[in-house]
Structure formats: structure tokens, C-alpha cells
mmCIF file of C-alpha atoms in Angstrom:
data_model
loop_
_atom_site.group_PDB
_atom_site.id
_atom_site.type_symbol
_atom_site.label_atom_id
_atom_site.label_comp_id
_atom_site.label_asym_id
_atom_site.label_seq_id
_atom_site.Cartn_x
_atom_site.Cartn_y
_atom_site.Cartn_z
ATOM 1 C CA UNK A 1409 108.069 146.058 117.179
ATOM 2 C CA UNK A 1410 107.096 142.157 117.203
ATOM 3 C CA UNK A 1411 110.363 140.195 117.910
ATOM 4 C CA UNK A 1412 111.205 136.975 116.254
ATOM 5 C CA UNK A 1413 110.921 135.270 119.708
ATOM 6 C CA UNK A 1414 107.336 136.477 119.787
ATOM 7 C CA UNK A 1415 106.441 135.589 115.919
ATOM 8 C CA UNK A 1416 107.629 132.187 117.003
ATOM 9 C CA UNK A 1417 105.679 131.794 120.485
ATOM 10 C CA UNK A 1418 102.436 133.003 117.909
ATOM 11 C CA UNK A 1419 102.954 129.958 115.483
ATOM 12 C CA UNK A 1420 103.803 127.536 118.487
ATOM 13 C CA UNK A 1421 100.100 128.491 120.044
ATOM 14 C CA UNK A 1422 98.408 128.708 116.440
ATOM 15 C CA UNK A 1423 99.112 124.602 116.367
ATOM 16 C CA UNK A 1424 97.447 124.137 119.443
ATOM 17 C CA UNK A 1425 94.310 122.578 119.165
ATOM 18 C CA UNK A 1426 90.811 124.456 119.780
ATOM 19 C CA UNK A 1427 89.854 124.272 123.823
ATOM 20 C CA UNK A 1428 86.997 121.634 122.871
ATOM 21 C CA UNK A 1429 85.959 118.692 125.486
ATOM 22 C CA UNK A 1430 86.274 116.840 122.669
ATOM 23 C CA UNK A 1431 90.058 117.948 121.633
ATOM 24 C CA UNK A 1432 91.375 117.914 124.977
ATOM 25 C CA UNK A 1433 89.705 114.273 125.380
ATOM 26 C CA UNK A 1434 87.799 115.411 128.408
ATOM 27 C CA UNK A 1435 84.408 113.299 126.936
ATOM 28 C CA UNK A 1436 82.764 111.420 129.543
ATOM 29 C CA UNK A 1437 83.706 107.955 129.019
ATOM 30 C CA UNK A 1438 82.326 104.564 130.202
ATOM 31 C CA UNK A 1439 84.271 101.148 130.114
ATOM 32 C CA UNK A 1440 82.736 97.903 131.091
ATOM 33 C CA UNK A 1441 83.917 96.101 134.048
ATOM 34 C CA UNK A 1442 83.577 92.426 132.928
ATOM 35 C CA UNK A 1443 82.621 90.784 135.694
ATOM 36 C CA UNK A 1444 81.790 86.751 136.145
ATOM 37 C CA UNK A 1445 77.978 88.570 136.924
ATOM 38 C CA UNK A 1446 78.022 89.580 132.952
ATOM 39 C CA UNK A 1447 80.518 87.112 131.169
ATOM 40 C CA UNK A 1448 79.080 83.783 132.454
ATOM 41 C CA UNK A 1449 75.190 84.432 131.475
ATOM 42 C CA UNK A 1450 76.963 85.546 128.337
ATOM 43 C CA UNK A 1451 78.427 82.294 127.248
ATOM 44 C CA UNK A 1452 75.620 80.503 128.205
ATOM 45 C CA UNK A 1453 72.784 82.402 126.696
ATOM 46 C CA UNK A 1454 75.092 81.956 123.297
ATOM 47 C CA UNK A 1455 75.591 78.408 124.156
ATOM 48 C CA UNK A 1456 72.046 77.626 124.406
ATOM 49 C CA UNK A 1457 71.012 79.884 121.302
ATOM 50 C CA UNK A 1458 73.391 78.949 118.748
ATOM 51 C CA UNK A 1459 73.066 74.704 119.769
ATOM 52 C CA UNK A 1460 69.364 74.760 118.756
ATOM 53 C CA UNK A 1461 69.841 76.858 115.527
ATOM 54 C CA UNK A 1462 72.940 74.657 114.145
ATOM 55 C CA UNK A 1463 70.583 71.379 114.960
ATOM 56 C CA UNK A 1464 68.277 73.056 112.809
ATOM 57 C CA UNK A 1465 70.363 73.940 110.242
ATOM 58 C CA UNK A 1466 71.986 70.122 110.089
ATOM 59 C CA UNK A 1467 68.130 68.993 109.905
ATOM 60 C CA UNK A 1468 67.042 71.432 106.771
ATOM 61 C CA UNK A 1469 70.347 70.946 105.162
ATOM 62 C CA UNK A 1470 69.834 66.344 105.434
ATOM 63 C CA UNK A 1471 66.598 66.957 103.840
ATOM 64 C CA UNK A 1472 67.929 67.741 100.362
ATOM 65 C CA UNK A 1473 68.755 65.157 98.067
ATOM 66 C CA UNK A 1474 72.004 65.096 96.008
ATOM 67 C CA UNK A 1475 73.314 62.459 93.809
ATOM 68 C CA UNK A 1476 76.870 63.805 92.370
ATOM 69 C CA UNK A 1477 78.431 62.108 88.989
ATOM 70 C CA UNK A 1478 82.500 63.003 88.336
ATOM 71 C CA UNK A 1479 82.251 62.228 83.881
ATOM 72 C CA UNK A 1480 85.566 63.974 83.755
ATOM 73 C CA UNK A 1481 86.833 60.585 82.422
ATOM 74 C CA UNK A 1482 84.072 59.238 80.627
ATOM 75 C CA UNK A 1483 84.599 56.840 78.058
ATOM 76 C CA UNK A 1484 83.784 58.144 73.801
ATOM 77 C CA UNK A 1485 80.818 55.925 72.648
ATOM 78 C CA UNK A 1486 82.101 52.641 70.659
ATOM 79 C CA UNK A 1487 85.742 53.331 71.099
ATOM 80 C CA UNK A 1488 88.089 52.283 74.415
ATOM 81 C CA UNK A 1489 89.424 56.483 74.494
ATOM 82 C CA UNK A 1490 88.054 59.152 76.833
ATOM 83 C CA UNK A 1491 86.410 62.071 75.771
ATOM 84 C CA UNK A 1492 88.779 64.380 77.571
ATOM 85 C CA UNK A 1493 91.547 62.294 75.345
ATOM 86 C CA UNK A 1494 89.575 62.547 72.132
ATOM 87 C CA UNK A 1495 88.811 65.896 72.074
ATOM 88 C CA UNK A 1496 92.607 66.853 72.962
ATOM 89 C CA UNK A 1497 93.426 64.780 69.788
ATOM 90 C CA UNK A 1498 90.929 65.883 67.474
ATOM 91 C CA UNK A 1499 91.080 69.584 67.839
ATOM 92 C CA UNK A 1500 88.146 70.111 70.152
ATOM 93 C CA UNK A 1501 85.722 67.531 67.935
ATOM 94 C CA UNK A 1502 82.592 67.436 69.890
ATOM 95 C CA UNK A 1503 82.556 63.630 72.395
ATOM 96 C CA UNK A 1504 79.631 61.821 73.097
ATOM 97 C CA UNK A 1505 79.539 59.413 76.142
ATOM 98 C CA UNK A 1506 76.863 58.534 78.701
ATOM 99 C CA UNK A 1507 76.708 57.158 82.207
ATOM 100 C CA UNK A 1508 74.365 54.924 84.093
ATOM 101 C CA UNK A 1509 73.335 55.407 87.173
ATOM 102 C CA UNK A 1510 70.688 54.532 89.695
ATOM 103 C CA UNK A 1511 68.839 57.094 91.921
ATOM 104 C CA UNK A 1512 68.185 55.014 95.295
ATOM 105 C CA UNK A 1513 65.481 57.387 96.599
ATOM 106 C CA UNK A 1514 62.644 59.568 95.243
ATOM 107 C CA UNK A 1515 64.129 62.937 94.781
ATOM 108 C CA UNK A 1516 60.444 65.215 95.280
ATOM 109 C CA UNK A 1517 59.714 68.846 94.886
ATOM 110 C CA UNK A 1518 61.814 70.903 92.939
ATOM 111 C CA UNK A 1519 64.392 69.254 91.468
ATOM 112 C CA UNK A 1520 67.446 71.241 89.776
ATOM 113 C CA UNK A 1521 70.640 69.845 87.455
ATOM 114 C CA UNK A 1522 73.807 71.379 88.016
ATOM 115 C CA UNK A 1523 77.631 71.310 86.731
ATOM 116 C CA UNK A 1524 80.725 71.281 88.663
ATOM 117 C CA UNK A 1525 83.856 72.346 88.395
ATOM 118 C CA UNK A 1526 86.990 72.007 90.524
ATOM 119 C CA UNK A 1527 90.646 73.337 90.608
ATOM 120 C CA UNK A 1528 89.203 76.349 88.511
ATOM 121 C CA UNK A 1529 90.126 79.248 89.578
ATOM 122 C CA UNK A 1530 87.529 82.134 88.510
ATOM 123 C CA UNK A 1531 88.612 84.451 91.349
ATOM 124 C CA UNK A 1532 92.085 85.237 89.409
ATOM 125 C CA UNK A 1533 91.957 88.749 89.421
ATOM 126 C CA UNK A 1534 93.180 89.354 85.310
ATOM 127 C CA UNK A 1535 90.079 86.735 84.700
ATOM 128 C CA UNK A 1536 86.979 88.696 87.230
ATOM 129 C CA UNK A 1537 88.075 92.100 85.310
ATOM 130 C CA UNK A 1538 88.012 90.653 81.963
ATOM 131 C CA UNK A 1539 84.593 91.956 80.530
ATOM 132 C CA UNK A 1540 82.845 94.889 79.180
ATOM 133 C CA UNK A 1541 80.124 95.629 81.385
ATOM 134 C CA UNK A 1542 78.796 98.256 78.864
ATOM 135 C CA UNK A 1543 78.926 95.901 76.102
ATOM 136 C CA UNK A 1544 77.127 93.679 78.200
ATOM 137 C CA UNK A 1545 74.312 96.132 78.869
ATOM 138 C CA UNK A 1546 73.477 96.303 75.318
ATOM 139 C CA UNK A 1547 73.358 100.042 75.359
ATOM 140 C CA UNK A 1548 76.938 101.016 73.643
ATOM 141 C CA UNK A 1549 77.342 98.659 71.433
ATOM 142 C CA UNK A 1550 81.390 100.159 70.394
ATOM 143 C CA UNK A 1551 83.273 98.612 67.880
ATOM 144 C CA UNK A 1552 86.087 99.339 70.512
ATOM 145 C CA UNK A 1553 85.732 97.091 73.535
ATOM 146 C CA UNK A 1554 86.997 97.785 77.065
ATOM 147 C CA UNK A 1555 90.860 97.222 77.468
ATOM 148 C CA UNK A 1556 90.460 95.422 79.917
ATOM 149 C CA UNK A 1557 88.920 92.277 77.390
ATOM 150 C CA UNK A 1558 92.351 91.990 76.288
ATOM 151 C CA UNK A 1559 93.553 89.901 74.735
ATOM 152 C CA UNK A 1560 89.660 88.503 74.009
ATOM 153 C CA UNK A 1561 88.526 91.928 73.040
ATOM 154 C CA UNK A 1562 89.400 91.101 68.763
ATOM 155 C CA UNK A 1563 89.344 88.259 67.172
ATOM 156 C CA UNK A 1564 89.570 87.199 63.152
ATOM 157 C CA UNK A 1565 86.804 86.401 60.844
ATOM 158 C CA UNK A 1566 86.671 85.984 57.211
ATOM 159 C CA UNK A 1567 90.364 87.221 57.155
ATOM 160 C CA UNK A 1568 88.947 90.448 58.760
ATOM 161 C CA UNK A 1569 89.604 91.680 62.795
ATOM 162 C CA UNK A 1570 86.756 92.469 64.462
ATOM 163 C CA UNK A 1571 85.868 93.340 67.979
ATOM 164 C CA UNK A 1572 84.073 90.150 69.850
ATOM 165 C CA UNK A 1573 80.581 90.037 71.675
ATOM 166 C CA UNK A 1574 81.087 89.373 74.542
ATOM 167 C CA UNK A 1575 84.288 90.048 74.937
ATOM 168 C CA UNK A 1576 86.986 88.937 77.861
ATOM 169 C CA UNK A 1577 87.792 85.895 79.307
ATOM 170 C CA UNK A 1578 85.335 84.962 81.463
ATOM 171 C CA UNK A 1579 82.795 84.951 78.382
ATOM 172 C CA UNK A 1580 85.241 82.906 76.447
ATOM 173 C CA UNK A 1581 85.720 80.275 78.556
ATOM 174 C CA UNK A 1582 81.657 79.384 78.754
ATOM 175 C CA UNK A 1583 81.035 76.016 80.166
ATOM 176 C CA UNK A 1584 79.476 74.026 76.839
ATOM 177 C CA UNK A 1585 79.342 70.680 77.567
ATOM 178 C CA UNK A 1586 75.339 69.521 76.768
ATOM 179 C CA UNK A 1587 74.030 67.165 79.743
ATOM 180 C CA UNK A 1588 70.902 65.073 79.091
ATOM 181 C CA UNK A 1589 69.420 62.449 81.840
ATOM 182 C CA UNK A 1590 67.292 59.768 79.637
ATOM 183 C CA UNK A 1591 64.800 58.232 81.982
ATOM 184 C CA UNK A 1592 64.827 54.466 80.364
ATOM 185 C CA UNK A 1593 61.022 53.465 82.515
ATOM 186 C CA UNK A 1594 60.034 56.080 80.918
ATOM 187 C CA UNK A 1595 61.770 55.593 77.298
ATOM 188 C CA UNK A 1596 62.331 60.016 77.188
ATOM 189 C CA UNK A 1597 64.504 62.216 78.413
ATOM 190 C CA UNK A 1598 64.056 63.854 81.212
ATOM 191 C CA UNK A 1599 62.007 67.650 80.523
ATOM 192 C CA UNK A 1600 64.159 70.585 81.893
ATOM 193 C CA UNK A 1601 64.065 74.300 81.308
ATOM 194 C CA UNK A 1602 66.650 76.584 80.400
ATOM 195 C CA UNK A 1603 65.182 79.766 81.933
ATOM 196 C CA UNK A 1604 64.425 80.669 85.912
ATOM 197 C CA UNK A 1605 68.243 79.802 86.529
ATOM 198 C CA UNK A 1606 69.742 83.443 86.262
ATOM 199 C CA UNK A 1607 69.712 85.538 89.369
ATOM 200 C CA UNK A 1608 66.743 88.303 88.547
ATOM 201 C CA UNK A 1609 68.693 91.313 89.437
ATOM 202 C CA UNK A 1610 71.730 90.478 86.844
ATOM 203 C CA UNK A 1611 68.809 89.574 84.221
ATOM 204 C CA UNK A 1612 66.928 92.570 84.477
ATOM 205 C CA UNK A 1613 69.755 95.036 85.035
ATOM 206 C CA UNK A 1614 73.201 93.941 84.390
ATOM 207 C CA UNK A 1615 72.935 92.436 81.106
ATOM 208 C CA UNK A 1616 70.583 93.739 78.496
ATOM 209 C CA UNK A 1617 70.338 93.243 74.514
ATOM 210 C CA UNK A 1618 70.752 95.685 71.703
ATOM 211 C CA UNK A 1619 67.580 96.989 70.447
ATOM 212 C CA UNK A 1620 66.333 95.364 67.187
ATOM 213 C CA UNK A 1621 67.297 92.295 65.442
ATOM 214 C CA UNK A 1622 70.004 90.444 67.341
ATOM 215 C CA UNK A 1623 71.732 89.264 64.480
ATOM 216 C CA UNK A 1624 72.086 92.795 62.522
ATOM 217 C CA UNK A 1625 72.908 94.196 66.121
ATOM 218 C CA UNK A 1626 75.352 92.073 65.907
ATOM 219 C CA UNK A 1627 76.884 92.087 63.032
ATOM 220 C CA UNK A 1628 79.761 94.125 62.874
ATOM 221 C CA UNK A 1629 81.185 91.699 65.799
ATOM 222 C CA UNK A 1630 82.210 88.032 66.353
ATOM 223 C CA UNK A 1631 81.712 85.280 68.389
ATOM 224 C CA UNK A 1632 84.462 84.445 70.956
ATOM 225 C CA UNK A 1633 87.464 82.600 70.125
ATOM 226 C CA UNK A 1634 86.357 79.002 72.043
ATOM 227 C CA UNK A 1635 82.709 79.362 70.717
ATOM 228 C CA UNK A 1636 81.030 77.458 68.533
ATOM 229 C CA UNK A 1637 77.938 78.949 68.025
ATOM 230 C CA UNK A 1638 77.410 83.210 67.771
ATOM 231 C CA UNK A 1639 75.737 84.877 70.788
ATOM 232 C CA UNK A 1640 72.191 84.996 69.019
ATOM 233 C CA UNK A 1641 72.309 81.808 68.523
ATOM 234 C CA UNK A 1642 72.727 80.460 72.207
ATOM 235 C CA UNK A 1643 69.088 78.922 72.113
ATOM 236 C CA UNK A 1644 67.006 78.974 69.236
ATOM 237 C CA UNK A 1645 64.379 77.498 70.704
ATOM 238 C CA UNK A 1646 63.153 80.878 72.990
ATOM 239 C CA UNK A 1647 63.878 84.015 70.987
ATOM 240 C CA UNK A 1648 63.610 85.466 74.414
ATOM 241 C CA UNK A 1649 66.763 83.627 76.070
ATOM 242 C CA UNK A 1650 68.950 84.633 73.594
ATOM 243 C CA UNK A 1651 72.094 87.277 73.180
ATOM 244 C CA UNK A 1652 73.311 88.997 76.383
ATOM 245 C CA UNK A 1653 70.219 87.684 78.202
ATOM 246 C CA UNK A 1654 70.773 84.090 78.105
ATOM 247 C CA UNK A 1655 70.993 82.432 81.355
ATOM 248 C CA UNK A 1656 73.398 80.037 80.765
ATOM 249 C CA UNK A 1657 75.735 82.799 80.167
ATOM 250 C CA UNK A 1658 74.572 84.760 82.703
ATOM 251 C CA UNK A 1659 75.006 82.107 85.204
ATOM 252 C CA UNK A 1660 78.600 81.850 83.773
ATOM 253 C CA UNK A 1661 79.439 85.434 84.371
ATOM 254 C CA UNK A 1662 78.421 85.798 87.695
ATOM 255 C CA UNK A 1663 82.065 84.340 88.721
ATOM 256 C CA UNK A 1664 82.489 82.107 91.972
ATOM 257 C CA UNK A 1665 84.560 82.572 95.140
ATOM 258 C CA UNK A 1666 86.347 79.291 95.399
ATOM 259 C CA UNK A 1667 88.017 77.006 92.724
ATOM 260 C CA UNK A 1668 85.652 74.459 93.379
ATOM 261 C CA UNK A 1669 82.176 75.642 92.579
ATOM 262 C CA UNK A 1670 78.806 74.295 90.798
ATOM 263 C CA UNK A 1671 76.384 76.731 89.098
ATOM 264 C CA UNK A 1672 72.215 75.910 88.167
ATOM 265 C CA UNK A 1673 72.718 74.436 85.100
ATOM 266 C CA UNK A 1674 68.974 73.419 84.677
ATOM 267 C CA UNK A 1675 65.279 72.917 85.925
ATOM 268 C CA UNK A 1676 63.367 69.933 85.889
ATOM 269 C CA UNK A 1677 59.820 70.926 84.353
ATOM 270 C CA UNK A 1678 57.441 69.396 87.233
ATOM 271 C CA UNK A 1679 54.458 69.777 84.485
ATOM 272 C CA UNK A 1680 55.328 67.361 82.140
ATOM 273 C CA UNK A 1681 54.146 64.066 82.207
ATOM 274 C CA UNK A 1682 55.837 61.282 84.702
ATOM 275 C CA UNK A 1683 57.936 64.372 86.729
ATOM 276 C CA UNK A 1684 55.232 65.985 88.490
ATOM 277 C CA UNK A 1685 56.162 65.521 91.874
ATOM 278 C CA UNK A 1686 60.019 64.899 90.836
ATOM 279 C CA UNK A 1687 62.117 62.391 90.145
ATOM 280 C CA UNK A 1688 61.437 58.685 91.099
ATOM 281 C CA UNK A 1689 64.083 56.265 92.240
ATOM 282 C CA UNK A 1690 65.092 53.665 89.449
ATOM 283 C CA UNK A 1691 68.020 53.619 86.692
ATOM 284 C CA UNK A 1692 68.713 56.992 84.605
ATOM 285 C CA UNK A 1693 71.515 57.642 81.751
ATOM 286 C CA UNK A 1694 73.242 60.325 81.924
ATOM 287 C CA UNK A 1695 74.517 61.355 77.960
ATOM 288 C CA UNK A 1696 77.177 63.958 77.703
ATOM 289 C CA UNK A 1697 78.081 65.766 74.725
ATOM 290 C CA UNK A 1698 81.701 66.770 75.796
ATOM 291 C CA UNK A 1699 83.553 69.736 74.617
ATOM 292 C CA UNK A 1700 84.817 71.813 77.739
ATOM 293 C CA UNK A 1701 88.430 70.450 78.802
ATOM 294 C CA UNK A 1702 89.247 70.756 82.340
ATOM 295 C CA UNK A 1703 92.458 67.578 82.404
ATOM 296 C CA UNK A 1704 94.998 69.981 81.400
ATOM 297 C CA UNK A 1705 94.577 71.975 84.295
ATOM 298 C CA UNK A 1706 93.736 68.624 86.726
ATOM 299 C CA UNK A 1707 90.451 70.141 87.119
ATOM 300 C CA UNK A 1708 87.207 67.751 87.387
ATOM 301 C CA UNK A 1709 83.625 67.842 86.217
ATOM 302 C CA UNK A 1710 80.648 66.491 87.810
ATOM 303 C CA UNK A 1711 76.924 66.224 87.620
ATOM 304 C CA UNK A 1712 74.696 67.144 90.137
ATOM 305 C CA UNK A 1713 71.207 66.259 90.671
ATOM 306 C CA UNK A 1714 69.672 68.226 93.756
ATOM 307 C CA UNK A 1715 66.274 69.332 95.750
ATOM 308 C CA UNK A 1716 66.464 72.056 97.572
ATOM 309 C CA UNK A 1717 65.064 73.230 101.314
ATOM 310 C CA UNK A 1718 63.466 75.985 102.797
ATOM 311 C CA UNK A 1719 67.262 77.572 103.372
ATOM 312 C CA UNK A 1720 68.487 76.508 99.859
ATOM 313 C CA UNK A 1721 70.597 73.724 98.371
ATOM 314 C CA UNK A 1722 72.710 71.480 100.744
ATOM 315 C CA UNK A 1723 75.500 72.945 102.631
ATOM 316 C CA UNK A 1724 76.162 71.653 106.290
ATOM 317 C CA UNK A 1725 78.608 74.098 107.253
ATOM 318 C CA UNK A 1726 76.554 76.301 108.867
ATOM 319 C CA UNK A 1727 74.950 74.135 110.657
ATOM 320 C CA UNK A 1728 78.276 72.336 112.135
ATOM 321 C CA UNK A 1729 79.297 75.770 113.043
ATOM 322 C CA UNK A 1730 77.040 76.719 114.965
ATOM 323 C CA UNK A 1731 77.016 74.146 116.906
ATOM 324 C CA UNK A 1732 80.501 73.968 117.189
ATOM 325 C CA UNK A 1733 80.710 77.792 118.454
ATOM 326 C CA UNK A 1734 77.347 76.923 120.887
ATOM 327 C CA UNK A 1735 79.276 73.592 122.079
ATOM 328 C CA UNK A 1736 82.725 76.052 122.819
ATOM 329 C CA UNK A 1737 80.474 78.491 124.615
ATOM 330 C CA UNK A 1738 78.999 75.762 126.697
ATOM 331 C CA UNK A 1739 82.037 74.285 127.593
ATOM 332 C CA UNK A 1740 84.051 77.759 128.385
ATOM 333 C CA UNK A 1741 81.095 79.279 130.469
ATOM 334 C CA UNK A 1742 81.455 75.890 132.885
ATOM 335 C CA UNK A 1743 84.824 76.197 132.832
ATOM 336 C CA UNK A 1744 84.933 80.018 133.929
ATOM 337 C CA UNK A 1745 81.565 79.021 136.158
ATOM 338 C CA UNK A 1746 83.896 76.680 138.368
ATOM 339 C CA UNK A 1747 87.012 78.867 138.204
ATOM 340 C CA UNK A 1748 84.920 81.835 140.067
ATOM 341 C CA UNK A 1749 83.349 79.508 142.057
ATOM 342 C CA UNK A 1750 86.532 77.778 143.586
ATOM 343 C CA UNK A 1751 89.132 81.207 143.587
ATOM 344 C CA UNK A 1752 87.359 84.565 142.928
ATOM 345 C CA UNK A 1753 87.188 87.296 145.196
ATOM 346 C CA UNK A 1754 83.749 89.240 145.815
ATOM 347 C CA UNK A 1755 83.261 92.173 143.354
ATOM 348 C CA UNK A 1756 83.006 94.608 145.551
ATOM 349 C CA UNK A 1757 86.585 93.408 146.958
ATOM 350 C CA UNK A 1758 88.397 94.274 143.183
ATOM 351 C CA UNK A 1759 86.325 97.062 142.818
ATOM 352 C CA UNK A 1760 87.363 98.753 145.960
ATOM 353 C CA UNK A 1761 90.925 98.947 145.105
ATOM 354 C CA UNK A 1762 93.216 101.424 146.191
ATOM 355 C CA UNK A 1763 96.594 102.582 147.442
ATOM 356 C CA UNK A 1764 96.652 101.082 150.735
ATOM 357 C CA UNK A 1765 95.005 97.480 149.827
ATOM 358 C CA UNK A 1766 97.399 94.384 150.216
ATOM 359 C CA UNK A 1767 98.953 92.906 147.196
ATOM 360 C CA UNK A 1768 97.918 89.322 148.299
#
């Protein structure tokens, strides 16, 4: 008969763990012995890498051409009052104002517009969540929109509630200023398209329209709150670059990472007449319809007119990096270099270590 001293000596060796190599941690094992044989080529071969590639980096990223205007304070056509003033006063009334400005240099290839924004923060985490991504794919078009489009999921039309599309707040708070550069050599504006600005992979899969007419798709829903126009209506000039698939919505939903971000706003069309091989130095206008208010929050708008390079728009941070991390390397594998140089012992001296071997 099984005492309990034995029941408990069973449980005790049940807990043990299975007689494995692995379990017992009897695995072979290796560990690196840095030595200055492996550590000094080390820094050096990144030194002398990463130099080279940040030079080129710097070089790509000084070819593009940028010319930035800030028209957060621009001043209302006719009257001494800025727009961001006059449209706080006169319950969002549209603001027309215009700039001059002179390009210095011939801006050729590609050329792209885009807006700026700063102290906006659309990495708030209530603001990224706030959509209906199956709204947005046009496949369940529910009368009942996500939760989380609260409190942008209803809004009030004709006296009657009715769910918006799109709903949340990142589709409510669409950037709608208009921006227009007038070429006066050329007495026209300057030709840009509203397409080719999206990211393909959001316009082909994340956002797709109702089937059928987007209007009576539409029609048991309203437009959001800050809006002015409904969402089939966002260019009625291309039938296709309308509803959930416009770009400049798109654009606006794909939500940045800082609080100071810019986002494609437009594309110069290189086919048109006088802007085939991009814009030429001389004076341009820059006319503003302005509706979007950004002063309340001390944010700032700008205007930016940009080429591009074979590694994208300008951005020298990459470049100074890496050669800042080369530069470090460099400097730390001639440091260590003279160190072993001057005071090490031989390698076979610290690896033959043991019991009997003098401290000093």
C-alpha cells in the first residue's frame, strides 16, 4: 500500500523535465571571442561602406528642386484681413488670396505640387481608428457605420439623421483648400492632374465604390459634417476619380507619422504646351482658395513645388546618417587600432588562461 510519502516523491519527479539535451541545456554552444583580429576590420569595412553610400545619398537627394511657400497668413483679395481671419469670422466663407513668387532655377523632369501641414497631429490614436474600412470598400454599404466613426458616423440632413459616407474623422477633416500656380509668361495656369497621386495598392484594394450609380448608391447617406461638396461630387470632371476612389481623399486617408507632414497634392501634365520638360525659372502666382483652418491649433500651411530623384523626393537624412555612423566607425576603429597597438596582450596569452596564470 502506496504511502503518502511515496505519492508525494511521484508528483515531485512527474515535474521534472524530460531527459532531453535540449531540457537539460546540454546543446553544443558556440560564443564568439571578440578579438581586435575581428572587431577592428569590422569598424573599418563599415566605415568605408557606409561613407560612400551617405555621399551618395547627399548627392541624389541636392539634385531635387524644392521651392516651399508658408500662405498660412495670406492676405483676402482687396481687403487688409487674412484669410485664416476671414474665414473664422464669416463662418467658414470660402477666401481667395494669391502669392507671387519667383522660381530662380528651371525645375525639369517631373515636377509634382504638394501641401503641408504642421503641428497636426494625425497619429492621435482616437483620429487613425476613426473610419469604416468596410464602408470604404464599397462592398457593405450599412446604414449603420462602424462605432468606431463616432461621433462622425451620423450627421443631420433635411431635419432627418442619417449615417455619413465616409464616415470618421480622418475623412472629415479633408484638406480643401484649392491651389492654382498661374504662369503670367505664359498668361495660363499651370496644367496639373488630379490622378497618379494615390498609392496603387490603397486604389485598387483598400478603397472601392458601390456598384451602380454613385449618387443613388449613395443616397440614403450624407456628406460629412466639414464638407462642402457630397462624395460623388469630389471631381466632376473624371467620372472615374470620383466617390471612395478619389485620390485626393485617398491621399488624405493614408494618415502620416509625424505632425509635420506634406502629401502629393498634384502633377504637373509635362504634355501640355510650354511644360514639357517642366517648369522654367521666371515669376509664378500662386492663387489660393482658402477654406481649411489650421491658426486655431498654431498649425501652418505651405506650398510645395518639387522634382524628384532616382530615390524619391528630397530628404537628406539618410544621407547625413550614414555618413555620420561611417565617420563614428572610422574614428572608433583608429581609436581601438592604437589602443591594441600600444597595451594589448597577444591572443593566445588571454586565451590561455587558467588557474595558475598571474593576475598582472
Amino acid at each position: 500500500m502506496a504511502t503518502s510519502s511515496d505519492t508525494s516523491d511521484q508528483n515531485v519527479k512527474s515535474r521534472r523535465p524530460a531527459e532531453s539535451a535540449f531540457k537539460q541545456q546540454r546543446l553544443p554552444a558556440w560564443q564568439p571571442i571578440l578579438t581586435a583580429g575581428t572587431v577592428l576590420p569590422t569598424f573599418f569595412v563599415i566605415g568605408i561602406a557606409f561613407i560612400p553610400v551617405g555621399i551618395g545619398l547627399l548627392y541624389f537627394s541636392d539634385e531635387v528642386k524644392e521651392h516651399v511657400i508658408d500662405y498660412t497668413n495670406c492676405i483676402k483679395e482687396d481687403e487688409n484681413i487674412t484669410c485664416a481671419e476671414y474665414i473664422k469670422q464669416n463662418d467658414m466663407e470660402a477666401c481667395i488670396c494669391q502669392i507671387n513668387f519667383n522660381l530662380t532655377e528651371d525645375f525639369k523632369g517631373d515636377v509634382y505640387f504638394y501641401y503641408g501641414l504642421s503641428n497636426y497631429y494625425q497619429n492621435h490614436r482616437r483620429y487613425v481608428k476613426s473610419r469604416d474600412d468596410s464602408q470604404l470598400l464599397g462592398r457593405k454599404m450599412s446604414l449603420t457605420p462602424s462605432s468606431d466613426c463616432e461621433p462622425f458616423a451620423y450627421a443631420e440632413e433635411d431635419g432627418k439623421l442619417k449615417p455619413v459616407a465616409p464616415c470618421g474623422a480622418i475623412a472629415n477633416s479633408l484638406f480643401n483648400d484649392t491651389l492654382t500656380v498661374h504662369s503670367p509668361d505664359l498668361n495660363k495656369d499651370v496644367p496639373v492632374l488630379r490622378t497618379g497621386i494615390a498609392w496603387t495598392s490603397d486604389k485598387d484594394i483598400k478603397f472601392r465604390n458601390p456598384p451602380g450609380d454613385l449618387k443613388t448608391a449613395f443616397a440614403n447617406f450624407t456628406k460629412p459634417v466639414n464638407w462642402r461638396k457630397p462624395v460623388w461630387e469630389l471631381d466632376l470632371n473624371n467620372s472615374e476619380n470620383n466617390g471612395f476612389q478619389n485620390e485626393d481623399l485617398i491621399v488624405w486617408m493614408r494618415t502620416a507619422a509625424l505632425p509635420t507632414f506634406r502629401k502629393l497634392y498634384r502633377r504637373v501634365d509635362h504634355s501640355q504646351f510650354g511644360f514639357g520638360t517642366g517648369l522654367v525659372k521666371g515669376p509664378y502666382i500662386l492663387r489660393v482658395e482658402y477654406n481649411y483652418p489650421v491658426t486655431d491649433f498654431d498649425g501652418t500651411k505651405s506650398f510645395i513645388i518639387s522634382t524628384t530623384s532616382l530615390l524619391g523626393g528630397k530628404n537628406p537624412f539618410l544621407g547625413v546618417a550614414y555618413v555620420v555612423v561611417g565617420t563614428l566607425c572610422l574614428l572608433l576603429g583608429i581609436v581601438l587600432l592604437v589602443i591594441h597597438v600600444r597595451c594589448s596582450r597577444s591572443t593566445t596569452e588571454m586565451i590561455n588562461v587558467n588557474p595558475r596564470t598571474p593576475y598582472s
